[in-house]
């Protein structure tokens, strides 16, 4: 079972091989989902995507509800305002999210004992949050009531939904433990 401990200024995340393998799979899927937002730029190297960086190109509203959750409208009631906001911010937002996912994937590729610096822990927490948002959308969890309903009727879930809910719980636990450990470190720093 996964364990999280502080070691000096770093945090060590210990995963069993099956946990690490599963996390590699789902974070790779998240990286692919984020890359779907760049379908129009996929054929060009990043160095040539100057139009996107300069916000000269319109960014279409994602059709996938999970991707829309990660790259939301600024105002669901105002399509024009949301389109302008998307044009100005989506490229940078997507790049930041993809960067966090790359940090997670790099850590997962090293070994089952992953030593994380403070900045890496923050990237992991953001990446975990994004992945949890995707799972929540896929499970239809959009409120506390919907989440409670899902757990109350867990026996009625398909095998796939049950596995997704289990992964959601596991990622929530890791995110919570990372947050708690980081807060404990910060409080320890304040006391010295």
Short mmCIF file of C-alpha atoms in Angstrom, two decimals:
data_model
loop_
_atom_site.label_atom_id
_atom_site.label_comp_id
_atom_site.label_asym_id
_atom_site.label_seq_id
_atom_site.Cartn_x
_atom_site.Cartn_y
_atom_site.Cartn_z
CA UNK A 1 0.00 0.00 0.00
CA UNK A 2 1.17 3.52 -0.77
CA UNK A 3 2.90 5.52 1.94
CA UNK A 4 3.96 9.15 2.17
CA UNK A 5 6.65 10.44 4.52
CA UNK A 6 8.66 13.61 4.99
CA UNK A 7 12.43 13.38 4.62
CA UNK A 8 14.01 16.71 5.44
CA UNK A 9 12.63 19.24 2.98
CA UNK A 10 11.50 16.50 0.59
CA UNK A 11 8.51 14.18 0.59
CA UNK A 12 8.87 10.52 -0.28
CA UNK A 13 5.96 8.73 -1.94
CA UNK A 14 6.27 4.95 -1.84
CA UNK A 15 4.08 3.04 -4.28
CA UNK A 16 3.71 -0.65 -4.91
CA UNK A 17 4.44 -1.72 -8.47
CA UNK A 18 0.77 -2.17 -9.36
CA UNK A 19 -0.10 1.27 -7.93
CA UNK A 20 2.73 2.92 -9.84
CA UNK A 21 1.78 1.12 -13.06
CA UNK A 22 -1.86 2.16 -12.70
CA UNK A 23 -0.90 5.76 -12.03
CA UNK A 24 1.41 5.76 -15.05
CA UNK A 25 -1.52 4.59 -17.17
CA UNK A 26 -4.05 7.16 -15.96
CA UNK A 27 -1.60 10.08 -16.06
CA UNK A 28 -0.56 9.07 -19.59
CA UNK A 29 -4.26 9.15 -20.47
CA UNK A 30 -4.52 12.63 -18.93
CA UNK A 31 -1.53 13.79 -21.00
CA UNK A 32 -3.26 12.48 -24.13
CA UNK A 33 -6.50 14.22 -23.17
CA UNK A 34 -4.66 17.53 -22.76
CA UNK A 35 -2.93 17.04 -26.10
CA UNK A 36 -6.36 16.68 -27.75
CA UNK A 37 -6.83 20.39 -27.07
CA UNK A 38 -4.02 21.00 -29.57
CA UNK A 39 -5.31 18.97 -32.52
CA UNK A 40 -4.85 21.95 -34.82
CA UNK A 41 -1.26 22.42 -33.66
CA UNK A 42 -0.34 18.74 -33.57
CA UNK A 43 1.38 18.70 -36.97
CA UNK A 44 3.71 21.58 -36.13
CA UNK A 45 6.64 21.65 -33.72
CA UNK A 46 6.08 23.70 -30.57
CA UNK A 47 8.58 26.31 -31.78
CA UNK A 48 6.25 27.10 -34.70
CA UNK A 49 3.13 27.55 -32.56
CA UNK A 50 3.79 31.27 -32.24
CA UNK A 51 0.23 32.16 -33.19
CA UNK A 52 -1.11 30.26 -30.18
CA UNK A 53 1.47 31.77 -27.86
CA UNK A 54 0.59 35.26 -29.11
CA UNK A 55 -3.10 34.44 -28.74
CA UNK A 56 -3.80 35.15 -32.40
CA UNK A 57 -5.83 32.00 -33.02
CA UNK A 58 -9.26 31.12 -31.76
CA UNK A 59 -9.39 28.09 -29.49
CA UNK A 60 -12.51 25.99 -30.03
CA UNK A 61 -14.58 25.12 -27.00
CA UNK A 62 -13.77 21.51 -25.99
CA UNK A 63 -16.51 19.04 -26.82
CA UNK A 64 -15.31 16.44 -24.30
CA UNK A 65 -16.95 17.33 -20.95
CA UNK A 66 -13.82 16.27 -19.03
CA UNK A 67 -11.59 18.50 -21.13
CA UNK A 68 -14.11 21.32 -20.77
CA UNK A 69 -13.89 20.87 -16.98
CA UNK A 70 -10.11 21.29 -17.18
CA UNK A 71 -10.36 24.22 -19.62
CA UNK A 72 -13.66 25.81 -18.58
CA UNK A 73 -15.68 28.69 -19.98
CA UNK A 74 -15.21 31.91 -18.06
CA UNK A 75 -18.93 32.65 -18.39
CA UNK A 76 -21.23 29.82 -19.56
CA UNK A 77 -23.95 32.38 -20.30
CA UNK A 78 -21.78 34.52 -22.59
CA UNK A 79 -20.31 32.60 -25.53
CA UNK A 80 -18.45 35.61 -26.94
CA UNK A 81 -16.80 36.48 -23.64
CA UNK A 82 -15.88 32.82 -23.05
CA UNK A 83 -14.40 32.53 -26.55
CA UNK A 84 -12.26 35.62 -25.98
CA UNK A 85 -11.12 34.37 -22.57
CA UNK A 86 -10.31 30.97 -24.09
CA UNK A 87 -8.28 32.62 -26.85
CA UNK A 88 -6.29 34.64 -24.29
CA UNK A 89 -5.72 31.98 -21.62
CA UNK A 90 -6.24 28.42 -22.84
CA UNK A 91 -2.80 27.91 -24.38
CA UNK A 92 -0.99 28.88 -21.16
CA UNK A 93 -3.44 27.01 -18.95
CA UNK A 94 -3.08 23.84 -20.99
CA UNK A 95 0.70 24.17 -21.04
CA UNK A 96 0.78 24.54 -17.24
CA UNK A 97 -1.44 21.49 -16.76
CA UNK A 98 0.64 19.44 -19.21
CA UNK A 99 3.82 20.51 -17.38
CA UNK A 100 2.41 19.23 -14.08
CA UNK A 101 1.48 15.92 -15.71
CA UNK A 102 5.01 15.58 -17.14
CA UNK A 103 6.47 16.06 -13.64
CA UNK A 104 4.19 13.33 -12.29
CA UNK A 105 5.05 10.98 -15.16
CA UNK A 106 8.77 11.61 -14.68
CA UNK A 107 8.50 10.77 -10.98
CA UNK A 108 6.46 7.64 -11.67
CA UNK A 109 8.97 6.45 -14.27
CA UNK A 110 11.92 6.49 -11.86
CA UNK A 111 11.06 3.95 -9.19
CA UNK A 112 8.49 2.93 -6.62
CA UNK A 113 10.07 5.30 -4.06
CA UNK A 114 9.60 8.79 -5.45
CA UNK A 115 11.40 11.67 -3.74
CA UNK A 116 9.66 14.97 -4.39
CA UNK A 117 10.91 18.50 -3.80
CA UNK A 118 8.51 21.18 -2.61
CA UNK A 119 7.86 22.37 -6.18
CA UNK A 120 7.37 18.81 -7.40
CA UNK A 121 4.84 18.16 -4.63
CA UNK A 122 2.88 21.21 -5.75
CA UNK A 123 2.93 19.97 -9.36
CA UNK A 124 1.77 16.52 -8.19
CA UNK A 125 -1.08 18.05 -6.18
CA UNK A 126 -2.24 20.04 -9.22
CA UNK A 127 -1.91 17.02 -11.51
CA UNK A 128 -3.81 14.83 -9.06
CA UNK A 129 -6.54 17.44 -8.83
CA UNK A 130 -6.89 17.61 -12.62
CA UNK A 131 -7.07 13.82 -12.89
CA UNK A 132 -9.67 13.68 -10.11
CA UNK A 133 -11.74 16.30 -12.00
CA UNK A 134 -11.63 14.12 -15.12
CA UNK A 135 -12.74 11.06 -13.14
CA UNK A 136 -15.50 13.06 -11.45
CA UNK A 137 -16.85 14.14 -14.84
CA UNK A 138 -16.66 10.59 -16.19
CA UNK A 139 -18.52 9.32 -13.11
CA UNK A 140 -21.14 12.09 -13.20
CA UNK A 141 -20.02 13.53 -9.87
CA UNK A 142 -20.73 17.25 -10.01
CA UNK A 143 -21.83 17.86 -6.42
CA UNK A 144 -21.50 16.40 -2.95
CA UNK A 145 -24.96 14.91 -3.31
CA UNK A 146 -24.01 13.18 -6.57
CA UNK A 147 -20.88 11.79 -4.92
CA UNK A 148 -22.86 10.48 -1.95
CA UNK A 149 -25.38 8.93 -4.35
CA UNK A 150 -22.55 7.18 -6.24
CA UNK A 151 -21.20 5.67 -3.02
CA UNK A 152 -24.67 4.75 -1.74
CA UNK A 153 -25.34 2.73 -4.90
CA UNK A 154 -21.85 1.43 -5.52
CA UNK A 155 -23.09 -2.14 -5.91
CA UNK A 156 -25.09 -1.01 -8.96
CA UNK A 157 -22.04 0.40 -10.76
CA UNK A 158 -20.51 -1.35 -13.73
CA UNK A 159 -17.08 -2.89 -13.21
CA UNK A 160 -15.52 0.01 -15.10
CA UNK A 161 -17.32 2.65 -13.02
CA UNK A 162 -16.40 0.86 -9.80
CA UNK A 163 -12.73 0.76 -10.83
CA UNK A 164 -12.86 4.47 -11.73
CA UNK A 165 -14.41 5.26 -8.35
CA UNK A 166 -11.70 3.22 -6.61
CA UNK A 167 -9.03 5.13 -8.54
CA UNK A 168 -10.75 8.39 -7.64
CA UNK A 169 -10.57 7.39 -3.96
CA UNK A 170 -6.91 6.38 -4.25
CA UNK A 171 -5.93 9.64 -5.94
CA UNK A 172 -7.92 11.59 -3.33
CA UNK A 173 -6.02 9.78 -0.57
CA UNK A 174 -2.63 10.53 -2.16
CA UNK A 175 -3.55 14.19 -2.71
CA UNK A 176 -4.78 14.49 0.89
CA UNK A 177 -1.62 12.87 2.31
CA UNK A 178 0.65 15.06 0.19
CA UNK A 179 -1.25 18.15 1.34
CA UNK A 180 -1.13 17.11 5.01
CA UNK A 181 2.57 16.29 4.85
CA UNK A 182 3.34 19.59 3.14
CA UNK A 183 1.33 21.49 5.76
CA UNK A 184 3.11 19.64 8.57
CA UNK A 185 6.45 20.60 7.05
CA UNK A 186 5.37 24.23 6.80
CA UNK A 187 4.23 24.27 10.43
CA UNK A 188 7.51 22.69 11.47
CA UNK A 189 9.37 25.46 9.60
CA UNK A 190 7.30 28.11 11.40
CA UNK A 191 8.21 26.68 14.81
CA UNK A 192 11.96 26.85 14.22
#
